[in-house]
Tab-separated table of C-alpha atoms in Angstrom:
chain	number	residue	atom	x	y	z
B	232	MET	CA	-0.110	-0.103	-0.235
B	233	MET	CA	3.353	2.600	0.737
B	234	SER	CA	4.665	1.802	-2.171
B	235	ARG	CA	1.140	2.545	-4.023
B	236	ASN	CA	1.078	5.886	-2.311
B	237	GLN	CA	3.927	6.488	-3.053
B	238	VAL	CA	3.447	6.438	-6.813
B	239	ASP	CA	0.280	8.427	-6.655
B	240	ASP	CA	2.303	10.710	-4.542
B	241	PHE	CA	4.457	11.231	-7.656
B	242	LEU	CA	2.045	11.043	-10.994
B	243	ARG	CA	-0.305	14.423	-8.483
B	244	LEU	CA	3.311	15.636	-8.895
B	245	LEU	CA	3.349	15.886	-12.417
B	246	LYS	CA	0.500	17.384	-12.509
B	247	ARG	CA	2.138	20.854	-11.512
B	248	SER	CA	4.641	21.148	-15.670
B	249	PRO	CA	5.030	25.037	-15.640
B	250	CYS	CA	3.487	26.557	-18.320
B	251	GLY	CA	3.796	27.613	-22.526
B	252	ALA	CA	5.079	25.097	-25.186
B	253	VAL	CA	5.101	22.619	-22.639
B	254	PHE	CA	3.083	18.987	-22.824
B	255	ASN	CA	1.645	17.075	-19.929
B	256	PRO	CA	0.910	13.726	-21.313
B	257	TRP	CA	-0.045	12.153	-17.573
B	258	TRP	CA	-2.475	15.104	-17.841
B	259	GLN	CA	-3.770	17.009	-20.292
B	260	ILE	CA	-4.769	15.533	-24.361
B	261	ASP	CA	-3.767	16.207	-27.229
B	262	GLU	CA	-6.359	16.967	-29.256
B	263	GLU	CA	-5.160	16.872	-32.634
B	264	ASN	CA	-3.307	13.989	-32.348
B	265	ASP	CA	-4.787	11.333	-28.863
B	266	ILE	CA	-7.708	8.822	-29.582
B	267	GLY	CA	-9.375	10.745	-27.041
B	268	LEU	CA	-10.295	12.445	-23.751
B	269	HIS	CA	-8.887	8.969	-22.291
B	270	ALA	CA	-5.898	9.697	-23.885
B	271	ALA	CA	-4.512	10.724	-20.534
B	272	ALA	CA	-5.328	8.185	-18.443
B	273	ILE	CA	-3.939	5.190	-20.492
B	274	ARG	CA	-0.440	7.469	-20.050
B	275	ARG	CA	-0.990	7.285	-16.291
B	276	LYS	CA	-1.747	3.949	-15.925
B	277	HIS	CA	1.535	2.972	-17.704
B	278	LEU	CA	3.253	5.294	-15.722
B	279	ALA	CA	2.653	4.074	-12.491
B	280	VAL	CA	1.897	0.049	-13.812
B	281	TYR	CA	6.215	1.132	-14.695
B	282	PHE	CA	7.227	2.294	-11.620
B	283	ARG	CA	4.744	0.246	-9.106
B	284	GLU	CA	7.107	-3.445	-11.082
B	285	ARG	CA	10.228	-1.658	-10.244
B	286	LEU	CA	9.561	-0.190	-6.310
B	287	GLY	CA	12.795	-1.933	-4.368
B	288	LYS	CA	13.684	-3.829	-8.091
B	289	ALA	CA	15.922	-1.574	-9.561
B	290	ARG	CA	19.144	-0.965	-9.816
B	291	LEU	CA	19.723	1.704	-12.223
B	292	ALA	CA	18.529	4.411	-13.046
B	293	ILE	CA	19.200	6.494	-16.079
B	294	VAL	CA	18.038	10.120	-16.432
B	295	GLY	CA	17.719	11.832	-19.912
B	296	GLU	CA	17.405	15.418	-20.854
B	297	ALA	CA	13.591	15.687	-22.164
B	298	LEU	CA	10.521	14.184	-22.964
B	299	GLY	CA	10.197	13.429	-26.079
B	300	TYR	CA	7.018	13.869	-28.838
B	301	ARG	CA	7.616	10.030	-30.800
B	302	GLY	CA	8.174	8.714	-26.971
B	303	GLY	CA	7.178	9.336	-23.580
B	304	HIS	CA	4.419	12.002	-25.036
B	305	PHE	CA	2.419	8.705	-25.975
B	306	SER	CA	4.055	6.402	-23.691
B	307	GLY	CA	3.232	7.888	-21.101
B	308	ILE	CA	7.303	6.524	-19.965
B	309	PRO	CA	11.066	7.391	-20.776
B	310	MET	CA	12.623	7.344	-23.050
B	311	THR	CA	9.620	4.870	-24.409
B	312	SER	CA	8.083	4.752	-28.052
B	313	GLU	CA	4.515	3.289	-28.155
B	314	ARG	CA	5.616	1.319	-31.262
B	315	ILE	CA	8.682	-0.036	-28.066
B	316	LEU	CA	6.355	-0.753	-26.127
B	317	LEU	CA	3.716	-2.411	-28.305
B	318	ARG	CA	5.947	-4.936	-28.769
B	319	LYS	CA	7.890	-5.105	-25.926
B	320	SER	CA	5.223	-5.387	-23.413
B	321	GLN	CA	5.707	-8.687	-22.044
B	322	GLN	CA	9.784	-7.409	-20.685
B	323	ILE	CA	9.337	-3.140	-19.807
B	324	LEU	CA	5.246	-3.287	-19.062
B	325	PRO	CA	4.564	-7.334	-18.197
B	326	SER	CA	1.660	-7.131	-15.783
B	327	ILE	CA	-0.411	-5.009	-18.153
B	328	LYS	CA	-1.717	-4.797	-21.630
B	329	PRO	CA	-0.521	-1.320	-23.094
B	330	ARG	CA	-2.548	0.931	-24.892
B	331	ARG	CA	-1.036	3.174	-27.442
B	332	THR	CA	-3.252	6.578	-27.445
B	333	SER	CA	-1.777	8.289	-31.381
B	334	LYS	CA	-4.375	7.769	-33.740
B	335	PRO	CA	-4.166	5.584	-36.564
B	336	SER	CA	-4.075	8.384	-38.445
B	337	VAL	CA	-1.621	10.421	-37.677
B	338	CYS	CA	0.892	7.447	-37.082
B	339	PRO	CA	-0.185	3.591	-38.458
B	340	ASP	CA	1.596	1.652	-36.689
B	341	GLY	CA	2.631	3.792	-34.090
B	342	PHE	CA	5.600	6.558	-32.884
B	343	SER	CA	9.173	5.048	-33.222
B	344	GLU	CA	11.704	7.471	-31.168
B	345	PRO	CA	16.083	6.640	-32.388
B	346	THR	CA	16.580	7.735	-28.832
B	347	ALA	CA	13.666	4.795	-27.919
B	348	THR	CA	14.802	2.561	-29.528
B	349	ILE	CA	18.680	2.252	-29.509
B	350	VAL	CA	18.176	3.502	-25.626
B	351	TRP	CA	15.930	-0.295	-24.996
B	352	GLY	CA	17.392	-2.251	-27.679
B	353	THR	CA	21.074	-2.077	-25.707
B	354	LEU	CA	19.364	-2.419	-22.718
B	355	LEU	CA	16.601	-5.692	-23.375
B	356	ARG	CA	20.068	-8.343	-24.009
B	357	PRO	CA	20.607	-11.621	-22.525
B	358	GLY	CA	21.643	-10.862	-18.380
B	359	VAL	CA	19.952	-7.298	-17.710
B	360	ARG	CA	16.186	-7.457	-15.419
B	361	PRO	CA	14.148	-4.263	-17.223
B	362	ASP	CA	13.065	-4.134	-14.080
B	363	GLN	CA	16.394	-3.786	-12.574
B	364	ILE	CA	16.189	-0.663	-14.416
B	365	VAL	CA	14.308	2.166	-14.218
B	366	LEU	CA	14.659	5.560	-17.690
B	367	TRP	CA	13.244	8.995	-16.727
B	368	ASN	CA	13.906	12.873	-18.394
B	369	ALA	CA	15.614	15.903	-15.886
B	370	PHE	CA	12.366	18.002	-17.295
B	371	PRO	CA	10.139	15.311	-16.835
B	372	TRP	CA	7.348	17.428	-19.837
B	373	HIS	CA	7.733	17.630	-23.580
B	374	SER	CA	9.065	20.691	-24.269
B	375	PHE	CA	7.445	21.385	-27.800
B	376	ASP	CA	8.316	24.479	-30.749
B	377	PRO	CA	5.147	26.584	-30.780
B	378	HIS	CA	5.591	27.399	-34.100
B	379	ARG	CA	5.333	23.984	-35.428
B	380	GLY	CA	3.278	22.277	-32.097
B	381	LEU	CA	2.636	19.733	-30.730
B	382	LEU	CA	4.649	16.869	-33.420
B	383	SER	CA	7.566	18.696	-32.095
B	384	ASN	CA	10.756	18.837	-29.522
B	385	ARG	CA	12.931	21.520	-28.636
B	386	MET	CA	15.020	22.099	-24.973
B	387	PRO	CA	13.011	23.165	-22.078
B	388	ASN	CA	14.634	26.622	-21.460
B	389	LYS	CA	16.094	27.162	-17.843
B	390	SER	CA	12.920	28.388	-16.041
B	391	GLU	CA	11.446	24.791	-17.524
B	392	GLN	CA	14.862	23.246	-15.864
B	393	ALA	CA	14.243	24.138	-12.622
B	394	ALA	CA	10.925	23.409	-12.286
B	395	GLY	CA	12.238	20.111	-13.838
B	396	VAL	CA	14.370	19.794	-10.050
B	397	PRO	CA	12.058	18.935	-7.371
B	398	VAL	CA	10.444	15.945	-9.123
B	399	LEU	CA	12.860	15.205	-10.908
B	400	LYS	CA	14.114	15.062	-6.295
B	401	ALA	CA	11.197	12.828	-5.046
B	402	PHE	CA	11.804	9.902	-8.544
B	403	LEU	CA	15.741	9.859	-6.924
B	404	HIS	CA	14.404	9.119	-3.676
B	405	LEU	CA	11.731	7.048	-4.931
B	406	PHE	CA	14.509	4.782	-6.858
B	407	PRO	CA	17.674	5.198	-4.875
B	408	CYS	CA	19.210	3.319	-7.402
B	409	ASP	CA	23.147	2.505	-6.731
B	410	GLN	CA	24.368	3.638	-9.820
B	411	ILE	CA	22.785	6.860	-12.048
B	412	VAL	CA	23.553	7.510	-15.750
B	413	ALA	CA	23.624	11.248	-16.864
B	414	LEU	CA	22.100	11.011	-20.381
B	415	GLY	CA	23.395	14.442	-22.231
B	416	LYS	CA	24.392	17.775	-20.235
B	417	ILE	CA	21.208	19.240	-19.075
B	418	ALA	CA	21.040	15.847	-17.212
B	419	ALA	CA	24.299	15.989	-16.236
B	420	ALA	CA	23.270	19.871	-14.812
B	421	GLN	CA	20.678	18.827	-12.900
B	422	LEU	CA	22.047	15.745	-11.125
B	423	GLN	CA	24.880	17.407	-9.920
B	424	GLN	CA	23.349	20.425	-8.815
B	425	LEU	CA	21.511	18.210	-6.336
B	426	GLY	CA	24.210	16.208	-5.321
B	427	VAL	CA	23.652	12.769	-6.434
B	428	SER	CA	27.034	10.691	-8.455
B	429	ALA	CA	26.355	10.540	-11.835
B	430	HIS	CA	28.104	8.584	-14.870
B	431	CYS	CA	27.641	10.595	-17.418
B	432	THR	CA	27.779	8.720	-20.173
B	433	ARG	CA	27.418	10.250	-24.794
B	434	HIS	CA	23.756	11.034	-25.419
B	435	PRO	CA	23.371	8.264	-27.780
B	436	ALA	CA	21.277	11.061	-31.088
B	437	SER	CA	23.288	12.580	-33.356
B	438	GLY	CA	25.805	9.490	-33.720
B	439	GLY	CA	26.282	8.363	-29.823
B	440	ALA	CA	24.918	5.435	-30.534
B	441	LYS	CA	28.067	3.226	-29.562
B	442	LEU	CA	30.169	4.628	-27.001
B	443	PHE	CA	26.587	4.947	-25.505
B	444	ARG	CA	25.808	1.244	-25.942
B	445	ASP	CA	29.586	0.827	-24.784
B	446	GLN	CA	29.447	2.802	-21.524
B	447	ILE	CA	26.724	1.541	-20.530
B	448	ALA	CA	27.572	-1.963	-21.220
B	449	LYS	CA	30.694	-1.120	-18.611
B	450	ILE	CA	28.586	0.489	-16.297
B	451	VAL	CA	25.577	-2.681	-16.285
B	452	CYS	CA	28.339	-6.207	-16.378
């Protein structure tokens, strides 16, 4: 019961997303691209189950920079695309059958995100238990380009990054992992701000996949 209450408290904390060009996938509806008004509830359930399955088990936390529109915007889970979630559900969410939240007319097979594909492709290998690894972002919500719309990404600004710090702190309290990995400068800076020692790895995007895989392999082994 305590673990359920902790996760529920965390989900309520996520309600307080910054104003402006920021989408909150767990508490807001993407009217243009979501399948319906129940989409946010589906994403909340995905994240809640994902967390509960890892409480007391996770040994490695990987912290990225910000939620992406091809990833957590529709799956509700950081660095996890709809396509990966639906195809690898027995490994990522074994206790429930996940559901897509994007309209098939927008993306017939569900969204796929390069970073998510590389991260999960690296983690889902023999000898690694998925419930021992938990993913999060320094800026937990989806910051988008207001001129391009919700199907776009942008780097969160300084004030937005600051808004993510209390959530990151709460996440680390929920998952006091033995090892923490920072993907990118924003994650590294916010973990340092919280006085948390972390491995800093190359972000897998923009040609960094091989180095990321090599660095993660050394940490996980």
